Short mmCIF file of C-alpha atoms in Angstrom, two decimals:
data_model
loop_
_atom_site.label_atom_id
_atom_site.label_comp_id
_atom_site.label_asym_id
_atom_site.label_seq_id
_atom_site.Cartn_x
_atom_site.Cartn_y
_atom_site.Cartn_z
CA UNK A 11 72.89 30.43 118.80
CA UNK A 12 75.75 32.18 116.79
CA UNK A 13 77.21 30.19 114.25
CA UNK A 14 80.89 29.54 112.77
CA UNK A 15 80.95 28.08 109.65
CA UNK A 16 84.24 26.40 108.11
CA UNK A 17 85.07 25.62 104.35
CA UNK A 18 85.99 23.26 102.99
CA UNK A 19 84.80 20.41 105.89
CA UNK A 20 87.26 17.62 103.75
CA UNK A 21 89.94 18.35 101.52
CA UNK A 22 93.22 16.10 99.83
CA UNK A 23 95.86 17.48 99.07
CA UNK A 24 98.83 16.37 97.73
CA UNK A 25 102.17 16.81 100.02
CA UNK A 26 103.91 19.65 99.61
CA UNK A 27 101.00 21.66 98.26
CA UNK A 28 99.64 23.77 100.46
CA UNK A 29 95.77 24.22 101.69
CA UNK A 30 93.57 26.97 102.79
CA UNK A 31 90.95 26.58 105.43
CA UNK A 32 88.06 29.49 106.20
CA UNK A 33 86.44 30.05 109.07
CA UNK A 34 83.53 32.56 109.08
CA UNK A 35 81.82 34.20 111.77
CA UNK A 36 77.91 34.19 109.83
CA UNK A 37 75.89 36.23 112.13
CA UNK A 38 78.14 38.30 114.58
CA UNK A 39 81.15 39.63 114.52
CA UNK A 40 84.35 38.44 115.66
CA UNK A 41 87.54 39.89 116.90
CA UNK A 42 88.92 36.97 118.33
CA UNK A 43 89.09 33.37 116.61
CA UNK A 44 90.81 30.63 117.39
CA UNK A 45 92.72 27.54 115.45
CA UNK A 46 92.56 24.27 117.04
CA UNK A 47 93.87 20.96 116.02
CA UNK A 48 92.43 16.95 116.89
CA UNK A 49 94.38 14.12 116.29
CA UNK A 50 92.31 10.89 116.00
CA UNK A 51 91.00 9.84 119.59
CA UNK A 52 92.29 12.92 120.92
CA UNK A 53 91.37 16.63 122.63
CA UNK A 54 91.43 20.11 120.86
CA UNK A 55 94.74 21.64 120.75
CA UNK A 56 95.41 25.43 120.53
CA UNK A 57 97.59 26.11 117.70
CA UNK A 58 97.24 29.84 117.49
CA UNK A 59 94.84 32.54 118.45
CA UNK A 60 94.06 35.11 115.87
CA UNK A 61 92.71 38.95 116.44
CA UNK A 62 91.46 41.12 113.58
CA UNK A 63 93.95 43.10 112.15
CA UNK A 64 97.27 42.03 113.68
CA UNK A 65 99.34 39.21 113.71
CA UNK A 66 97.85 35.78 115.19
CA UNK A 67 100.04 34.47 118.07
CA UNK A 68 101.30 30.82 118.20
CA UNK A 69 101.45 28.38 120.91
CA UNK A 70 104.78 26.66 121.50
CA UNK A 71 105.63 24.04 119.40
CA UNK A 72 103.28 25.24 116.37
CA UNK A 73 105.32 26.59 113.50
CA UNK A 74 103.54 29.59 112.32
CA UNK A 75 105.65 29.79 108.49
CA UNK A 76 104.00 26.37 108.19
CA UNK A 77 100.22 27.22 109.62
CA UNK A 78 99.46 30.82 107.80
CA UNK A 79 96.47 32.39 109.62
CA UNK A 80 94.87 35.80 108.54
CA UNK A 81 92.23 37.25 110.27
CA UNK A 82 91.48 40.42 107.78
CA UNK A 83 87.98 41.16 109.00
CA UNK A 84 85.97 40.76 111.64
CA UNK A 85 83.99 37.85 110.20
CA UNK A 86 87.07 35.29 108.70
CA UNK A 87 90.11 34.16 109.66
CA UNK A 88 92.05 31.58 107.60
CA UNK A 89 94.82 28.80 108.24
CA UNK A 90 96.96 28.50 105.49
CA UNK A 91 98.54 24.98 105.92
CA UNK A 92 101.92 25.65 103.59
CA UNK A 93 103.94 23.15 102.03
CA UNK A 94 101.55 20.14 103.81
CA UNK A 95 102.84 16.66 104.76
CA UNK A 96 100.76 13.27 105.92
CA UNK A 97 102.17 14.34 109.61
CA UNK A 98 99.70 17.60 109.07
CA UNK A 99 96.58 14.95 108.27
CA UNK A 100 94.22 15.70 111.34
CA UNK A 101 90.88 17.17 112.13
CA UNK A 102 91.13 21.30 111.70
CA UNK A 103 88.80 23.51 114.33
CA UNK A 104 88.16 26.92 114.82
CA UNK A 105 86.05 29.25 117.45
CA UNK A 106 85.22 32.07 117.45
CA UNK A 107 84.42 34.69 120.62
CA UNK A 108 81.10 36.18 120.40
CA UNK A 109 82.04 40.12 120.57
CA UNK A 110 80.27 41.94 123.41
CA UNK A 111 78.03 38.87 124.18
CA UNK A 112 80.24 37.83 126.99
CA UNK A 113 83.05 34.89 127.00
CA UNK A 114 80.74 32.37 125.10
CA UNK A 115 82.58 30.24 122.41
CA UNK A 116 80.98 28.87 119.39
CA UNK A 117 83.02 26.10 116.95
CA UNK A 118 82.72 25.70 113.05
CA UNK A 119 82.40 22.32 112.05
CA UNK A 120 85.91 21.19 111.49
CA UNK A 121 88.04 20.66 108.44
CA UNK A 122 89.52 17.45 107.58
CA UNK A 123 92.31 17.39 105.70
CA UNK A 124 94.40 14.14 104.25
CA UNK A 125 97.67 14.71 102.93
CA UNK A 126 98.20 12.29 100.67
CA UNK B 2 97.91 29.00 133.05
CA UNK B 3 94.78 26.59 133.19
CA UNK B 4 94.50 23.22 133.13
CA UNK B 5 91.60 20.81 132.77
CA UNK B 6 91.16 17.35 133.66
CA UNK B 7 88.65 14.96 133.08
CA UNK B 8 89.38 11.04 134.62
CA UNK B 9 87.08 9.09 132.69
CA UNK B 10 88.72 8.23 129.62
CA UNK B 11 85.93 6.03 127.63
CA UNK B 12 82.41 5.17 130.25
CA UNK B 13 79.87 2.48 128.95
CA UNK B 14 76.52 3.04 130.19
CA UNK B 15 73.06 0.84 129.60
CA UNK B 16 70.17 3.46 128.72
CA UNK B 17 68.66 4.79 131.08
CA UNK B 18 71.38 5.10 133.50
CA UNK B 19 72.44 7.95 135.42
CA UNK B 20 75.69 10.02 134.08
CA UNK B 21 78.18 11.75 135.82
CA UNK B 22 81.36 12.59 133.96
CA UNK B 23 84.35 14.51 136.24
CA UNK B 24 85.93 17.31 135.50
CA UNK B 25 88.72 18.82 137.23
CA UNK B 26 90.31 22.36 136.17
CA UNK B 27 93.59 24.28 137.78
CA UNK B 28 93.64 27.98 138.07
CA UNK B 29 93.99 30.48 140.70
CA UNK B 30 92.05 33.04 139.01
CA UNK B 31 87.99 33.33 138.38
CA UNK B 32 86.89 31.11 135.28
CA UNK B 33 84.39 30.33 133.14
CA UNK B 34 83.53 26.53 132.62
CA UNK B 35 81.72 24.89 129.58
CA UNK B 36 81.14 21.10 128.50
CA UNK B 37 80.90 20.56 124.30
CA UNK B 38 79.42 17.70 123.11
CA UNK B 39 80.91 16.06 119.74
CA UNK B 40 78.31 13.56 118.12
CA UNK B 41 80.07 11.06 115.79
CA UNK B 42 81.24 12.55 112.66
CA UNK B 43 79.81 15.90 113.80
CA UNK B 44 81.42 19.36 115.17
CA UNK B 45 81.52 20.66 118.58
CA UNK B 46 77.98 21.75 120.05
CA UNK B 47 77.90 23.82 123.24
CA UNK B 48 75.74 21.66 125.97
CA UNK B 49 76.31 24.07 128.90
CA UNK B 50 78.07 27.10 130.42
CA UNK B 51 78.50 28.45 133.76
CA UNK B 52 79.63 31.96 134.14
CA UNK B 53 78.60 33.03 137.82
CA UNK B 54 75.42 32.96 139.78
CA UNK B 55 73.50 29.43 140.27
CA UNK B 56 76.34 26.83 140.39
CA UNK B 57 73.85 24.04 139.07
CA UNK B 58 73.56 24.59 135.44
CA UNK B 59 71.11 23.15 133.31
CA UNK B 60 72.06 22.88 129.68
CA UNK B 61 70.46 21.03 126.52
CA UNK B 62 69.46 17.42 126.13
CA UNK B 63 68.50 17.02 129.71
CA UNK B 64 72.11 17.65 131.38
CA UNK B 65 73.29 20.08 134.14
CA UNK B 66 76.71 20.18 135.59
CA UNK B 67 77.30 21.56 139.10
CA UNK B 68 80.38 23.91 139.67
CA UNK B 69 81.77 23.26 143.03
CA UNK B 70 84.51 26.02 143.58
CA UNK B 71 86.22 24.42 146.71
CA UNK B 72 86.77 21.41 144.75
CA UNK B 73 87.41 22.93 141.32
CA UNK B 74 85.38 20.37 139.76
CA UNK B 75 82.26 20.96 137.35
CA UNK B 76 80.90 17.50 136.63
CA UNK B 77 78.50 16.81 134.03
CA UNK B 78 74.92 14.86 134.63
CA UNK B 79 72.22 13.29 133.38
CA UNK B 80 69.92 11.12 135.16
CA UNK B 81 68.92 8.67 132.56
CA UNK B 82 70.66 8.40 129.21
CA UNK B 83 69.76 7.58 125.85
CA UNK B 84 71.53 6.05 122.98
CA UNK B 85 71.56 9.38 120.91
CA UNK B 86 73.39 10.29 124.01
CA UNK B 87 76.55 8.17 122.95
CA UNK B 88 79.33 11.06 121.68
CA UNK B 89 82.59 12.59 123.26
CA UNK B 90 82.48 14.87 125.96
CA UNK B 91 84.58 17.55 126.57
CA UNK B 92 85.38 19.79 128.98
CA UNK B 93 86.97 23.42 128.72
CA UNK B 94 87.46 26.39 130.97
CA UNK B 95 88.77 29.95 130.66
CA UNK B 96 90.16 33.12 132.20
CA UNK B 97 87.22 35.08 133.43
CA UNK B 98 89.18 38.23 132.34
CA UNK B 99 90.78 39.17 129.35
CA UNK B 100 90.65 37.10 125.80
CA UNK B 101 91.68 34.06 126.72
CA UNK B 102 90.94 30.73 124.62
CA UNK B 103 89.50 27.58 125.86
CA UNK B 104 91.74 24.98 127.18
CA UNK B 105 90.14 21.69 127.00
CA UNK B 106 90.15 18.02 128.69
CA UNK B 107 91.24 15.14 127.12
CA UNK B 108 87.36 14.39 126.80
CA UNK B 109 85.29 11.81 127.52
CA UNK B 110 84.00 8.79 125.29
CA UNK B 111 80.09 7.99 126.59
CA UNK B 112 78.65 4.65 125.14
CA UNK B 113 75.14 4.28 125.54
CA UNK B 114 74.40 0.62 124.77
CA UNK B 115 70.56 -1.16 124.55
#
């Protein structure tokens, strides 16, 4: 199957530095990816859905000066998580949409991050 | 917009015991329906997909799920688990048409005890 790939899987930061997460599309190309976030014990939320070569668009409720995503090619996006706190500890996911293969979603391995 | 619910928070299950985890999902449009599977520690694997045709779906790891459209449900099943088996659950559904994202369940935690 396709695969996402997502760097770094853990990372610490101190708060109020900020923290870049990549999420590449390895073998296909992707005009769609999406950003999810999952709190301990808890499902995926959408944060933001991000389309090569424009803006990504938020959900309600996610601040999008604080969550930076770029989607410059067809084959990474990245969240940009500015000025982090401990509230923005949690488990990092993105997807991305398999171009002309139909509706099929495939997942990158998640980020961790620990603000500390 | 969609919505997806599964009722099952956290099953135990002895091995070798038949599975069925619920899913529910609101829309009034034509969807596609997946389950992931999320091992401990691990990311999100795919287990099975239903896009139109055959409403029984058989997927990876023995399971099928069976989309029932009058009942908007597409529960998951297994007859006879395995301890490997123990992970979360999740189910997700989309729009049919246009680029929509996955909305998920809450999930579902499976133990598989000896």
């Amino acid at each position: 199957g396709a695969v996402v790939s997502q760097h770094p899987s853990r990372v610490i930061c101190k708060s109020g530095t900020s923290v870049k997460i990549e999420c590449r599309s390895l073998d296909f190309q992707a005009t769609t990816m999406f950003w999810y976030r999952q709190f301990p014990k808890q499902s995926l939320m959408l944060m933001a859905t991000s389309n090569e070569g424009s803006k990504a668009t938020y959900e309600q409720g996610v601040e999008k000066d604080k969550f930076l995503i770029n989607h410059a090619s067809l084959t990474l996006s990245t969240l940009t998580v500015t000025s982090a706190h401990p509230e923005d500890s949690s488990f990092y996911i993105c997807s991305a949409r398999v171009t002309g293969w139909g509706n099929t979603i495939y997942f990158g391995e998640g980020s961790w991050l620990t603000v500390v | 917009a969609q919505s997806v619910s599964q009722h099952n928070h956290h099953v135990i299950l002895s091995e070798a015991a038949s599975l069925e985890l619920g899913c529910n999902y609101s829309y009034g449009g034509t969807v596609n329906l997946f389950w992931y599977v999320q091992y401990p520690g691990q990311h999100l694997q795919l287990l099975l997909k239903y896009f139109s045709g055959d409403p029984l779906v058989k997927g990876i790891k023995g399971f099928e799920a069976e989309f029932i459209k009058s009942k908007f449900s597409f529960n998951l099943r297994k007859p006879s688990v395995q301890w490997s088996d123990t992970a979360e659950y999740f189910c997700a559904v989309n729009a049919r048409s246009g680029n929509t994202p996955l909305v998920f369940g809450k999930g579902t935690r499976l133990s598989v005890i000896a």
